[in-house]
CSV table of C-alpha atoms and ligand atoms in Angstrom, one decimal:
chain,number,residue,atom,x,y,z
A,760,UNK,CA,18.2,45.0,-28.1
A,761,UNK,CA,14.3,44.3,-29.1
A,762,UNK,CA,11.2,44.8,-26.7
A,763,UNK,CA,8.7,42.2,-26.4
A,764,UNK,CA,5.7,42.3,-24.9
A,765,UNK,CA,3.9,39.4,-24.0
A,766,UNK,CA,6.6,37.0,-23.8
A,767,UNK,CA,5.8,35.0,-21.5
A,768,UNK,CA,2.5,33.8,-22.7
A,769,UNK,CA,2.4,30.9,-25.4
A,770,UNK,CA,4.0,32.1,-29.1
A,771,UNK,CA,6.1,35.3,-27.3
A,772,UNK,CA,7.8,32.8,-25.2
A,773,UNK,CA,8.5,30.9,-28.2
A,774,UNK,CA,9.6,33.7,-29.7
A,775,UNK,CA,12.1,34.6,-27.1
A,776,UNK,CA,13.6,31.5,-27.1
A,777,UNK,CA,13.9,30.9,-30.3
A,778,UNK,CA,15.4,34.8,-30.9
A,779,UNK,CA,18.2,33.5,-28.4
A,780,UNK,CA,19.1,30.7,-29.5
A,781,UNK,CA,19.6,32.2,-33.1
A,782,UNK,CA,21.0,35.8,-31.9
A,783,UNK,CA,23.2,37.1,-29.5
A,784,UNK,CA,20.7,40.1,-29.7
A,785,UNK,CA,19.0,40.8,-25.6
A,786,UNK,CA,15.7,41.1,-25.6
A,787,UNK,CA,13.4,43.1,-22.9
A,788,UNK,CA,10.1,41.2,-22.2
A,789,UNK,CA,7.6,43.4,-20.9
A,790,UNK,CA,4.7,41.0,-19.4
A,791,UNK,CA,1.6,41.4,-17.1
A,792,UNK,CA,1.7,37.8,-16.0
A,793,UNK,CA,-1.8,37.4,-16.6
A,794,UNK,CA,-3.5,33.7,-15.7
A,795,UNK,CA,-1.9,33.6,-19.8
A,796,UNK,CA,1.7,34.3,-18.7
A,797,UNK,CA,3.9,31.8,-17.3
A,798,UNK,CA,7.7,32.2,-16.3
A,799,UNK,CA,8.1,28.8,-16.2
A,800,UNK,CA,7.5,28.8,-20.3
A,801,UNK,CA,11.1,31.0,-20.3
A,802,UNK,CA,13.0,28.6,-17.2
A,803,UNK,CA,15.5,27.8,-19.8
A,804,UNK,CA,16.6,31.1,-20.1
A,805,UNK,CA,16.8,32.0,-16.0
A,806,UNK,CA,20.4,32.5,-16.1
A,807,UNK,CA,20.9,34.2,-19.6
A,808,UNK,CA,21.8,37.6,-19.2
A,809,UNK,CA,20.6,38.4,-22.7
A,810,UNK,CA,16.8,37.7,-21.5
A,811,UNK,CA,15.7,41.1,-19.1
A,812,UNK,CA,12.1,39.9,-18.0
A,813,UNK,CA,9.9,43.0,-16.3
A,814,UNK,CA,6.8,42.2,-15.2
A,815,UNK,CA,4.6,45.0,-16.3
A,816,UNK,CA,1.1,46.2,-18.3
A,817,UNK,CA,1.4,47.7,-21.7
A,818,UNK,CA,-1.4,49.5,-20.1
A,819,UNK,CA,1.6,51.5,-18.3
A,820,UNK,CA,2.5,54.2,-20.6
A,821,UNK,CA,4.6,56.2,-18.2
A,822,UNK,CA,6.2,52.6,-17.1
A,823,UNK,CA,6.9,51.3,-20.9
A,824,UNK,CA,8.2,54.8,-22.1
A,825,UNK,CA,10.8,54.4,-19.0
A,826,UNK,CA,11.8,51.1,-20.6
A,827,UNK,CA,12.4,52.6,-23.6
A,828,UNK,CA,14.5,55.3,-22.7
A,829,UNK,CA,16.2,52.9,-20.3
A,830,UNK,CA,17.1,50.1,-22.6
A,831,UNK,CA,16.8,51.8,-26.5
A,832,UNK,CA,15.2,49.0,-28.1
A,833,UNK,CA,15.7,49.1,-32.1
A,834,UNK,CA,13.0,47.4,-32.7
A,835,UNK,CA,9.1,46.1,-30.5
A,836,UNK,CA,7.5,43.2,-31.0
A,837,UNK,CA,4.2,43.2,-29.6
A,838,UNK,CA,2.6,39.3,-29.0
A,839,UNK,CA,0.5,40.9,-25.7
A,840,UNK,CA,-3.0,40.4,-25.6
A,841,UNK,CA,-6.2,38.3,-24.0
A,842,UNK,CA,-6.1,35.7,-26.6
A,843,UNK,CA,-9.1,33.5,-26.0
A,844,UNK,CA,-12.1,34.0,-27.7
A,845,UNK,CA,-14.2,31.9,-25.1
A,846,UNK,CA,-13.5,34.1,-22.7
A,847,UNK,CA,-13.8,37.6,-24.8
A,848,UNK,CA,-17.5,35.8,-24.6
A,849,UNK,CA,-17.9,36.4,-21.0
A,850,UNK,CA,-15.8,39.0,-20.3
A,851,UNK,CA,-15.1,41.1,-23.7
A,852,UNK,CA,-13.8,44.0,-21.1
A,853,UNK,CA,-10.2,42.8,-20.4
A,854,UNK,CA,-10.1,42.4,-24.2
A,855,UNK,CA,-10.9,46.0,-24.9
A,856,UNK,CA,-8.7,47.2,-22.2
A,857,UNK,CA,-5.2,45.1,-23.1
A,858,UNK,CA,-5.7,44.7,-26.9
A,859,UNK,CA,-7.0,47.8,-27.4
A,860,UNK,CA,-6.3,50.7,-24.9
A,861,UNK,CA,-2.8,48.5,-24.8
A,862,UNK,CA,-2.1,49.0,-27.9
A,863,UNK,CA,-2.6,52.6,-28.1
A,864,UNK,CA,-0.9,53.4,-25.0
A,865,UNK,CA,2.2,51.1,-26.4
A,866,UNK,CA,2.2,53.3,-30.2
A,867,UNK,CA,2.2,56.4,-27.9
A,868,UNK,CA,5.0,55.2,-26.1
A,869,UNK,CA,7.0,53.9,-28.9
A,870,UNK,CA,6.0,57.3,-31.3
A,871,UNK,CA,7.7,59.4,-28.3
A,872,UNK,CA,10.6,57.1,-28.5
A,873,UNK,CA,11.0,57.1,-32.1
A,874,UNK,CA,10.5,60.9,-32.6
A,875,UNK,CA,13.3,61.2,-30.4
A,876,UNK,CA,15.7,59.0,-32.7
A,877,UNK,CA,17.8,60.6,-35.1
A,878,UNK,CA,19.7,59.2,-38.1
A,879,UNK,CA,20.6,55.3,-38.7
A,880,UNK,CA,18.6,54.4,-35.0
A,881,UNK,CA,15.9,56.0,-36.4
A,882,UNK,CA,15.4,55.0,-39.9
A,883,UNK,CA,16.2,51.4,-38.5
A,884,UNK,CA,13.3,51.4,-35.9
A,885,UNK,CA,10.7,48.5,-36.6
A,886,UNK,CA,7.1,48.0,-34.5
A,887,UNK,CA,6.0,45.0,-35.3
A,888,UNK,CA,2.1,44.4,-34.5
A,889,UNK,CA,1.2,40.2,-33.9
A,890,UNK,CA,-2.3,40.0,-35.2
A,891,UNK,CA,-4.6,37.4,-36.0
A,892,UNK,CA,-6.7,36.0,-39.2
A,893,UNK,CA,-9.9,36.5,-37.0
A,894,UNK,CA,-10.5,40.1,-38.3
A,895,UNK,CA,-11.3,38.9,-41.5
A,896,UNK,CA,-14.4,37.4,-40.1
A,897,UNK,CA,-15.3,33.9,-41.4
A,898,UNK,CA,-15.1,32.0,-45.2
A,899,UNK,CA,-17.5,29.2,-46.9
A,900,UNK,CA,-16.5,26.5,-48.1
A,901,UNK,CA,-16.1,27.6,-51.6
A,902,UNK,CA,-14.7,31.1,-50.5
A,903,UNK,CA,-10.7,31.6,-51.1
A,904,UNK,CA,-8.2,32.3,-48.7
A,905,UNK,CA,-8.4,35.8,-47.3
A,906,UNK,CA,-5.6,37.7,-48.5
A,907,UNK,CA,-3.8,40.8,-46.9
A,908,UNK,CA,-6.7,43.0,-48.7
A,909,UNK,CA,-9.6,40.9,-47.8
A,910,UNK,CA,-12.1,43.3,-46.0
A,911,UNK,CA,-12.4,43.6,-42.3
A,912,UNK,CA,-15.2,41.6,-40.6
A,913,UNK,CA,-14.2,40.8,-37.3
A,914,UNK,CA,-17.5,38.2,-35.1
A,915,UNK,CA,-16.2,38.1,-31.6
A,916,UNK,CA,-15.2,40.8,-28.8
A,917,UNK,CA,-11.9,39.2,-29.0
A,918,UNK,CA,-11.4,39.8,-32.7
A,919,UNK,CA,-12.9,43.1,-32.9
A,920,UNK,CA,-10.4,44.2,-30.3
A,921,UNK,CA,-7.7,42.4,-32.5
A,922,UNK,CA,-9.2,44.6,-35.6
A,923,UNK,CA,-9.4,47.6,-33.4
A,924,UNK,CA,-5.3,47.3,-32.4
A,925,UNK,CA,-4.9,46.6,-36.4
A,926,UNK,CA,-6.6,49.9,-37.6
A,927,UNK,CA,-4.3,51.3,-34.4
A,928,UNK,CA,-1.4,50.4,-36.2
A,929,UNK,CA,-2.1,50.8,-39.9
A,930,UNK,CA,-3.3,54.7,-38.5
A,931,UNK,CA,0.2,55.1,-37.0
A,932,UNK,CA,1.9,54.8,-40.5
A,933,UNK,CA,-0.4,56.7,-42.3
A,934,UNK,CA,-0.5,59.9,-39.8
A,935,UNK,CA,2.7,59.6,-37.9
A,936,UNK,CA,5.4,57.8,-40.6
A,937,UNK,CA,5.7,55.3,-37.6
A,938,UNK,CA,7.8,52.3,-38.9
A,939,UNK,CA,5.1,49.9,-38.3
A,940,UNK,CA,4.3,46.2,-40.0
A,941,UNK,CA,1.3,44.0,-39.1
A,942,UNK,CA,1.1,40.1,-39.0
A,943,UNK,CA,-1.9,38.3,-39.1
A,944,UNK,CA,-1.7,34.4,-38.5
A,945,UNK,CA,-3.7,31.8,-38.7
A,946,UNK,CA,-4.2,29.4,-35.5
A,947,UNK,CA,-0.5,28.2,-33.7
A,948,UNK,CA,0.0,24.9,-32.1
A,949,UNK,CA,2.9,23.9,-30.6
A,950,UNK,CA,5.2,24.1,-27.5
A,951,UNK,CA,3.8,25.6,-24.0
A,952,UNK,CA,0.3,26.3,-25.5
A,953,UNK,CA,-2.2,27.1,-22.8
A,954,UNK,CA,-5.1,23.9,-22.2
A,955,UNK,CA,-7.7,26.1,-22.1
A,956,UNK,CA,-7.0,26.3,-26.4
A,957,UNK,CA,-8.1,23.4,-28.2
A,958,UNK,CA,-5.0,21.0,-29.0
A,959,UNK,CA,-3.6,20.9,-25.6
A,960,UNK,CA,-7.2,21.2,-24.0
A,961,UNK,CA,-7.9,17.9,-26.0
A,962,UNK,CA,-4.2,16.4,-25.1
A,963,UNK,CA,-4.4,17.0,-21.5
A,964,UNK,CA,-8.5,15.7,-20.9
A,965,UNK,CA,-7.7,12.5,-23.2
A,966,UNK,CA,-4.9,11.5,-20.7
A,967,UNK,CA,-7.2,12.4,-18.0
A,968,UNK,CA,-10.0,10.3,-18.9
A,969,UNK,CA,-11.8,13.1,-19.3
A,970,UNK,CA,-14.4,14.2,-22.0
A,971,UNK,CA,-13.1,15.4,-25.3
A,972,UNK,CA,-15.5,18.7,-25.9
A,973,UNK,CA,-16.6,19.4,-29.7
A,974,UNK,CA,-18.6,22.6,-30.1
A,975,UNK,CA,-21.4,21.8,-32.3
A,976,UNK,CA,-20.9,19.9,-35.5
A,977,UNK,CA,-17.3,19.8,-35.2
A,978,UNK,CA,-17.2,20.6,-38.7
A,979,UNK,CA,-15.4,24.0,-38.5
A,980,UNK,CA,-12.2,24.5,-40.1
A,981,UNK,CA,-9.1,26.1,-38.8
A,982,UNK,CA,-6.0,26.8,-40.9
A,983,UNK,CA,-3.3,25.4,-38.5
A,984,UNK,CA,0.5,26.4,-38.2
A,985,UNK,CA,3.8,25.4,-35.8
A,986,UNK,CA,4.5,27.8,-33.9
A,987,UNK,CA,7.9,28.2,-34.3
A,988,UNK,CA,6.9,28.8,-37.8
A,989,UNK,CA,5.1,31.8,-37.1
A,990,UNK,CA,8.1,32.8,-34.9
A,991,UNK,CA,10.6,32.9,-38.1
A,992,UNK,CA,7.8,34.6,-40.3
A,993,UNK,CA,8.0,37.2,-37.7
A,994,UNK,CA,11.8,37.2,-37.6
A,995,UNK,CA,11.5,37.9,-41.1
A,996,UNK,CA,9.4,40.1,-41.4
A,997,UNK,CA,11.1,42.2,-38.8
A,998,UNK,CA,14.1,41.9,-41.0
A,999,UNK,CA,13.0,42.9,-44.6
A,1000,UNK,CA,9.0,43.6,-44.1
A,1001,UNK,CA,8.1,46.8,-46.1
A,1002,UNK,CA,7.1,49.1,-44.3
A,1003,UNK,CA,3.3,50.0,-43.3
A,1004,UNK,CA,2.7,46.4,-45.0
A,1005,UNK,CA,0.3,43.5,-43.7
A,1006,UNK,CA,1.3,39.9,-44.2
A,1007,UNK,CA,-0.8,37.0,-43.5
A,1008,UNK,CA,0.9,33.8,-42.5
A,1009,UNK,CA,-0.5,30.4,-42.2
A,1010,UNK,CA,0.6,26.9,-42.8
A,1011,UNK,CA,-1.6,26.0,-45.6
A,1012,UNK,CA,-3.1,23.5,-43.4
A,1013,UNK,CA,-7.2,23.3,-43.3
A,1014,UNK,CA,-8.5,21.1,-41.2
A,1015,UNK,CA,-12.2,20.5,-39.7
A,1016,UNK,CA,-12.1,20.4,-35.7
A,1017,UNK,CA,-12.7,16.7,-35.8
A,1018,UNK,CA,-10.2,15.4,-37.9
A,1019,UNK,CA,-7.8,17.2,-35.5
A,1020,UNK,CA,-9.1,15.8,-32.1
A,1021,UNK,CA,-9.3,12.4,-34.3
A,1022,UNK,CA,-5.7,12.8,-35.3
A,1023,UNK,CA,-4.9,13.8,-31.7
A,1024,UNK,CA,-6.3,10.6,-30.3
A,1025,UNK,CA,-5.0,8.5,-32.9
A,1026,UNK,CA,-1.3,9.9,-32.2
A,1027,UNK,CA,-1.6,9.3,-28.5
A,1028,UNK,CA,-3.2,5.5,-28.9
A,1029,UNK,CA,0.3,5.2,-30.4
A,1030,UNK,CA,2.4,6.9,-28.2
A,1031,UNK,CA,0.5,6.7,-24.9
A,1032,UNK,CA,-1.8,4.0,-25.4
A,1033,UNK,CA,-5.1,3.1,-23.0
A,1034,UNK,CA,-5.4,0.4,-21.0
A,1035,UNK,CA,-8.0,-0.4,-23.5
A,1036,UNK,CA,-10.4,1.3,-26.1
A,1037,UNK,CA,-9.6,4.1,-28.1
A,1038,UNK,CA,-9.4,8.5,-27.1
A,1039,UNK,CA,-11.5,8.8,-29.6
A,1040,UNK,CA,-14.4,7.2,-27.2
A,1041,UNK,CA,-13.7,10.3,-25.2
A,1042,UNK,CA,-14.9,12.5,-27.3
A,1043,UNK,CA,-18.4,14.3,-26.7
A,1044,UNK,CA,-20.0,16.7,-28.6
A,1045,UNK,CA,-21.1,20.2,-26.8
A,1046,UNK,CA,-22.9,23.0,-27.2
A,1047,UNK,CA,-21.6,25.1,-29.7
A,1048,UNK,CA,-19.8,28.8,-29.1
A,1049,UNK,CA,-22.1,32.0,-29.8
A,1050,UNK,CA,-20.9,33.6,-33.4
A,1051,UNK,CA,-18.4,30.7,-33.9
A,1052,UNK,CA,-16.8,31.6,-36.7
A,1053,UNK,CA,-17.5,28.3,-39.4
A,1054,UNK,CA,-14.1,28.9,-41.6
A,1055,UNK,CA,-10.8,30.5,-41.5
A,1056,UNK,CA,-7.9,29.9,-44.4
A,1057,UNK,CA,-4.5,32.3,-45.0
A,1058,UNK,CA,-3.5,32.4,-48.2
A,1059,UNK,CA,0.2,33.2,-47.4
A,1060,UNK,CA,1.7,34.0,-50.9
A,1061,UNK,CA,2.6,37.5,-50.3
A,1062,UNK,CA,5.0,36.9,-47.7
A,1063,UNK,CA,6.7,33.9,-49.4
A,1064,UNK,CA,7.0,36.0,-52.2
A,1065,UNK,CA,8.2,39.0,-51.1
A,1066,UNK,CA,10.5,37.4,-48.0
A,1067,UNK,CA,10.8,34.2,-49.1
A,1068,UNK,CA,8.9,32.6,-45.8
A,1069,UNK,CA,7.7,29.0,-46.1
A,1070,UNK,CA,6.6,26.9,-42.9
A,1071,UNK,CA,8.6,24.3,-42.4
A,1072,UNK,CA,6.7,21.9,-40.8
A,1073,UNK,CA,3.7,20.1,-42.1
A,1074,UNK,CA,0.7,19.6,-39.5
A,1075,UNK,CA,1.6,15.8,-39.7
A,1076,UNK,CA,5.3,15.8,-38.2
A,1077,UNK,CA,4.6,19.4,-36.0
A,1078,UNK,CA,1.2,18.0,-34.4
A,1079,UNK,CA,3.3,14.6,-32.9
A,1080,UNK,CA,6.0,16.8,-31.7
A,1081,UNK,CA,3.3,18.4,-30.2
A,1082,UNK,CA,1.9,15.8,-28.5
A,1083,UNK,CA,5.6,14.6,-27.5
A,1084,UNK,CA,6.2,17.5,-25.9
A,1085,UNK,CA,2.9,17.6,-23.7
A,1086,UNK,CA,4.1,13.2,-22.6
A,1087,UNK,CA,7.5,14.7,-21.7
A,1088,UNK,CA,6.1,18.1,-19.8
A,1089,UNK,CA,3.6,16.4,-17.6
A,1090,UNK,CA,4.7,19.0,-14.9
A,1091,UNK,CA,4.4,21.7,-16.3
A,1092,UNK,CA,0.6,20.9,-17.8
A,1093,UNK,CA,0.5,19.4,-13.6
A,1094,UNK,CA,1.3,23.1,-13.0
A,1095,UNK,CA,-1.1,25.1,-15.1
A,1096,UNK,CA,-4.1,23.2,-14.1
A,1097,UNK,CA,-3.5,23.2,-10.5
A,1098,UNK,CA,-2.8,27.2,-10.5
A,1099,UNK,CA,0.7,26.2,-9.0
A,1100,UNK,CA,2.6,28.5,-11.5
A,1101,UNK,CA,0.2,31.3,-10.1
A,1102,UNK,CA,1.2,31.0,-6.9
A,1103,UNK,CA,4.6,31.1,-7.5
A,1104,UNK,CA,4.3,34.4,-9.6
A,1105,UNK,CA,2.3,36.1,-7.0
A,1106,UNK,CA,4.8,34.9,-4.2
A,1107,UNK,CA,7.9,36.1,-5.6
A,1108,UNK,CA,6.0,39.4,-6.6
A,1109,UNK,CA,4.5,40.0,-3.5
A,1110,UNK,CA,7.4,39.7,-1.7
A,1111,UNK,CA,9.8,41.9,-4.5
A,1112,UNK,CA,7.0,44.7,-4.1
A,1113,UNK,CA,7.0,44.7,-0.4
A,1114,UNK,CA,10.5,44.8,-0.7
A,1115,UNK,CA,10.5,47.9,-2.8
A,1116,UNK,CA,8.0,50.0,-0.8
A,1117,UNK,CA,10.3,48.9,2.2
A,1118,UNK,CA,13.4,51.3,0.7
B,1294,NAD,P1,-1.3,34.1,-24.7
B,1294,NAD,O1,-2.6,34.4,-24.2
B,1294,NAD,O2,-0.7,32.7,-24.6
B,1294,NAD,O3,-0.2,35.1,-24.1
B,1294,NAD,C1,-0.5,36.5,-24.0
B,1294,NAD,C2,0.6,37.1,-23.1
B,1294,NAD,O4,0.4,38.5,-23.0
B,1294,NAD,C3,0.6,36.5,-21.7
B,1294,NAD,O5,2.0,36.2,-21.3
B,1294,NAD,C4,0.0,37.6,-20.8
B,1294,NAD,O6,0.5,37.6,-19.5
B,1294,NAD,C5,0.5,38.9,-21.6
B,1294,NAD,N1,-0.4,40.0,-21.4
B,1294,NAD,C6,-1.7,40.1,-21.4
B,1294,NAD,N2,-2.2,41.3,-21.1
B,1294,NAD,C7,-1.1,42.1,-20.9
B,1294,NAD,C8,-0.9,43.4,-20.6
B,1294,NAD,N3,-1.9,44.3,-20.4
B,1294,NAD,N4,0.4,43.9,-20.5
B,1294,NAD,C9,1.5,43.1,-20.7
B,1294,NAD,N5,1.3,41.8,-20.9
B,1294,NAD,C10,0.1,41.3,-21.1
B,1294,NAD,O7,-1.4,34.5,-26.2
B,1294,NAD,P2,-0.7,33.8,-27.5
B,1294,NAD,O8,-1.6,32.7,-28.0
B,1294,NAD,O9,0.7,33.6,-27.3
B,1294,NAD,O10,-0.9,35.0,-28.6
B,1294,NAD,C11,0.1,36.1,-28.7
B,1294,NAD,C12,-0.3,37.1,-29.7
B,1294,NAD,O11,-0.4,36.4,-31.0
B,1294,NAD,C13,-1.6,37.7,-29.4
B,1294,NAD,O12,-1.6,39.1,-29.8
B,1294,NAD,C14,-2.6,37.0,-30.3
B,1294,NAD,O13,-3.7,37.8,-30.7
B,1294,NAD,C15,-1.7,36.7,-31.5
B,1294,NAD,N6,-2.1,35.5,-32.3
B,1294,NAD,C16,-2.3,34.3,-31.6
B,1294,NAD,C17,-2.6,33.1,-32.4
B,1294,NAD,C18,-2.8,31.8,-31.7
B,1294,NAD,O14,-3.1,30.8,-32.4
B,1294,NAD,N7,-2.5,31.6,-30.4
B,1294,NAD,C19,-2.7,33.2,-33.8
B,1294,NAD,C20,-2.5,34.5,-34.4
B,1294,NAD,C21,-2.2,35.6,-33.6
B,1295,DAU,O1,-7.1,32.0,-35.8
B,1295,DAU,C1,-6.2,32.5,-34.9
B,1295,DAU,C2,-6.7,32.5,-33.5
B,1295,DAU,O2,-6.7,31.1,-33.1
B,1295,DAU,C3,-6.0,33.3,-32.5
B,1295,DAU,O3,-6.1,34.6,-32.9
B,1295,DAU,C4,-6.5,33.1,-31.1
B,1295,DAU,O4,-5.8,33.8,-30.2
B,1295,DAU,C5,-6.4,31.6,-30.8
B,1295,DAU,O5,-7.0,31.4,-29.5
B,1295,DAU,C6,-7.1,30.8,-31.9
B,1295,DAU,O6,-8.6,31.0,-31.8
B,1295,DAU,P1,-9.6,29.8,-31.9
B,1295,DAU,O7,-10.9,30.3,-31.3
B,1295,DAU,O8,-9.7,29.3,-33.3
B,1295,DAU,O9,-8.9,28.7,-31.0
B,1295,DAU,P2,-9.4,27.7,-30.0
B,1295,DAU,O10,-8.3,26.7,-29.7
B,1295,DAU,O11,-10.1,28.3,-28.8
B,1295,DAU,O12,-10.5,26.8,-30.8
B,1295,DAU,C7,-10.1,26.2,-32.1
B,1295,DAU,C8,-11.4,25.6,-32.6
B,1295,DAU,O13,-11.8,24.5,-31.8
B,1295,DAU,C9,-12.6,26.6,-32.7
B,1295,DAU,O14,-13.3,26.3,-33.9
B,1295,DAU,C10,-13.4,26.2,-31.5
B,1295,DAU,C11,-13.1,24.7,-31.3
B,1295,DAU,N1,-13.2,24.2,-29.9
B,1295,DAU,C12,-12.4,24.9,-29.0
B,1295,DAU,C13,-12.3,24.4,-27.7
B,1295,DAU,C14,-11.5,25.1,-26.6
B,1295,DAU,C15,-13.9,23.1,-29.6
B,1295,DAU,O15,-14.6,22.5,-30.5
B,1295,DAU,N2,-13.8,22.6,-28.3
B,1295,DAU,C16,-13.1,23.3,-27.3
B,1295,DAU,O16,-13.1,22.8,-26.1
């Protein structure tokens, strides 16, 4: 049995289905179901016993250390966050208060837990922290990769709080022995990806004749990666990641914001073609986000070194699976902008909760 938390927002659900269709291993997913969290990303698994989802705030100390002593995890994997970095903009709070207090409260919880292991459940026990390439701050053109010992230099409330939950972490080890390792990835596409993030933002305006936004010059580079190949690096890393160790993953895949919209438009004048004209005469440049970071690159040779990781899909055949998946899920994107899946969520919780109170 593994905990995750924050499996039902865009890479944990991934995660989860990916971990069952390669395991017979259950998994607890602890999840706020935040406007980020969507049960319809996990329908596929509604009648898998091996799936527990509990809807609940890592926040929740007293609530996750029930979990624990309730279902004995081996391992956590901890995807929860506020994950936007528009939005850590105008409301940095949420940010400090998930990503940072959530994290704390979480290592309590788990160091309670673990202290409480003896012997081979003990030695065995893995947290394994999801973090981001954004704490390393941003690269010039002529700058290398950052590395796992690049310096921290996080620009926006959302990566600060990122770094914050890092240092958490890496502090854990050091004082407590806690059996911790730390991810940090570069950006995900793929699968279920909210369209408030660029690539599905850009997917779902293009088919509704809406205008493609670039922030500034367009000319800022992102290093981008499949998410289900950030789900096997952290499947890997949960297996033979030393501990107390950091490893950066990416997909060795740099690419300026334009040439991925352009790509984006080009794929979908194949497979979903206008009337007439071209996406790309969607596209409309904006203004451009405070502090936006200009460069981010992963150099990812530790981990293929030391695990053996690659990625195994280049941005060329994962990005038109991507854009295949968003044709064939029209409901579900239908879904997410209309608020529907909200509704749902607070309907079926509403009524469970009044339920409860009620015995
Ligand atoms: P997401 O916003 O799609 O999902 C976050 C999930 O966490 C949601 O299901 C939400 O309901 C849940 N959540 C939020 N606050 C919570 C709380 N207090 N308690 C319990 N659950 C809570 O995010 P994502 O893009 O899937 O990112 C997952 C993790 O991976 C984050 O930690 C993020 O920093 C990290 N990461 C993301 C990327 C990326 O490109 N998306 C890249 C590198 C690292
Ligand atoms: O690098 C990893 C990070 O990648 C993760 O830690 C974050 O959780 C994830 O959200 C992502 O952050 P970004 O800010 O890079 O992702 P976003 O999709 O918001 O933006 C990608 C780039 O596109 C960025 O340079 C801003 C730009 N952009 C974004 C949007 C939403 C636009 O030009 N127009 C837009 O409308």
């Amino acid at each position: 049995m593994i905990l995750v938390t924050g499996g039902a927002g865009f890479i944990g659900s991934n995660f989860v289905r990916d971990w069952l269709t390669l395991n017979d291993e259950p998994v607890i997913n602890l999840d706020k179901l935040t406007y980020a969290g969507n049960l319809s990303n996990l329908a596929s698994l509604e009648q898998d016993p091996r799936h527990i989802f509990v809807r609940g705030d890592i926040c929740d100390t007293a609530h996750v250390s029930r979990l624990l002593a309730e279902h004995k995890p081996r391992a956590i994997v901890h995807f929860a966050a506020e994950s936007h970095v528009d939005r850590s903009i105008h409301s940095p709070g949420e940010f400090i208060s998930t990503n940072v207090n959530g994290t704390f409260g979480l290592l309590e919880a788990a160091r309670a837990y673990w202290s409480g292991l003896t012997g081979e459940a003990k030695d065995g026990f893995r947290f394994l922290h999801v973090s981001t390439d954004e704490v390393y701050g941003t690269l010039g053109p002529q700058d290398p990769p950052f590395t796992e010992t690049t310096p921290y230099a996080p620009n926006s409330p959302y990566s600060a709080s990122k770094a914050a939950s890092d240092h958490l972490v890496r502090a854990y080890f050091h004082t407590y022995g806690m059996p911790v390792l730390t991810t940090n990835c570069s950006n995900n596409y793929g699968s279920f990806h909210f369209p408030e993030k660029l690539i599905p933002l850009i997917i779902s305006n293009a088919r509704a004749g809406k205008p493609l936004p670039i922030y500034g010059d367009g000319m800022q580079v992102r290093d981008w990666l499949y998410v289900g190949d950030h789900c096997s690096a952290i499947r890997r890393v949960l297996e033979a990641g030393r501990l107390g160790e950091v490893y950066n993953v990416g997909g060795w895949n740099e690419l300026a914001n334009l040439e991925v919209v352009h790509t984006l438009c080009d794929i979908l004048d194949t497979l979903d073609p206008k009337a007439s004209g071209s996406y790309r005469e969607q596209i409309t440049y904006v203004q451009d986000r405070p502090g936006h970071d200009r460069r981010y690159a992963i150099d990812a040779r530790k981990i293929e070194r030391e695990l053996g990781w690659k990625p195994a899909e280049t941005f060329a055949t994962g990005i038109r699976k991507t854009v295949q998946w968003y044709l064939d899920n029209q409901a579900w994107v239908r879904d997410v902008q209309s608020g529907d899946y909200l509704k749902w969520v607070e309907q079926n919780y509403a009524a469970r909760d009044t339920a409860k109170e009620a015995i």
